[in-house]
Amino acid sequence: HACAELADSAARFVDRHFVEVLETEEFLALDAETLGSLLDSDRITVPDEEVLLDAVLRWMQHEPATR
């Protein structure tokens, strides 16, 4: 029960602070499945779609051999 609450709280934080999350090294280290799940959320807050496009391009270029 506590783990589920923690996971939900973390997801809400990421949704509300998505632009800041995109700037972290941890974002670049995400696997494709996790990245897809984050981008699929209807709750993320970004100024416009271009922010998402730029972030995905940076993610793809970070370690192209593993993407």
Coordinates of C-alpha atoms in Angstrom, one line a residue:
H1 CA 0.0 0.0 0.0
A2 CA 2.7 2.5 0.9
C3 CA 4.7 1.6 -2.2
A4 CA 1.7 2.3 -4.4
E5 CA 1.2 5.7 -2.7
L6 CA 4.8 6.6 -3.2
A7 CA 4.7 5.6 -6.9
D8 CA 1.6 7.7 -7.4
S9 CA 3.1 10.6 -5.6
A10 CA 6.2 10.4 -7.8
A11 CA 4.1 10.2 -10.9
R12 CA 2.2 13.3 -9.9
F13 CA 5.5 15.2 -9.3
V14 CA 6.8 14.2 -12.7
D15 CA 3.6 15.3 -14.4
R16 CA 3.7 18.7 -12.7
H17 CA 7.4 19.3 -13.2
F18 CA 7.8 17.6 -16.5
V19 CA 9.9 20.4 -18.1
E20 CA 12.4 20.3 -15.3
V21 CA 12.5 16.5 -15.5
L22 CA 13.3 16.8 -19.2
E23 CA 16.5 18.7 -18.3
T24 CA 18.0 16.0 -16.1
E25 CA 20.6 13.3 -16.9
E26 CA 18.1 10.8 -15.5
F27 CA 15.7 11.6 -18.3
L28 CA 18.4 10.8 -20.9
A29 CA 19.0 7.5 -19.2
L30 CA 15.4 6.3 -19.4
D31 CA 14.6 3.2 -21.4
A32 CA 12.3 3.5 -24.4
E33 CA 9.3 1.9 -22.6
T34 CA 9.5 4.3 -19.6
L35 CA 9.9 7.3 -21.9
G36 CA 6.8 6.2 -23.9
S37 CA 4.8 5.8 -20.7
L38 CA 5.8 9.3 -19.6
L39 CA 4.9 10.9 -22.9
D40 CA 1.6 9.0 -23.0
S41 CA 0.4 10.7 -19.8
D42 CA -2.5 13.1 -20.3
R43 CA -1.4 14.9 -17.1
I44 CA 2.1 16.2 -18.1
T45 CA 2.4 19.9 -18.2
V46 CA 4.5 21.5 -21.0
P47 CA 4.2 24.9 -22.7
D48 CA 3.9 23.3 -26.1
E49 CA 4.5 20.2 -28.1
E50 CA 7.8 21.4 -29.4
V51 CA 9.2 21.0 -25.9
L52 CA 8.4 17.3 -26.1
L53 CA 9.9 17.0 -29.6
D54 CA 13.1 18.6 -28.5
A55 CA 13.3 16.4 -25.4
V56 CA 12.8 13.2 -27.5
L57 CA 15.4 14.2 -30.0
R58 CA 17.9 14.9 -27.2
W59 CA 17.1 11.5 -25.7
M60 CA 17.6 9.8 -29.1
Q61 CA 20.9 11.6 -29.6
H62 CA 22.2 10.9 -26.1
E63 CA 23.3 7.3 -26.8
P64 CA 22.2 6.6 -30.4
A65 CA 23.6 3.1 -30.4
T66 CA 21.3 2.0 -27.7
R67 CA 18.1 3.8 -28.9

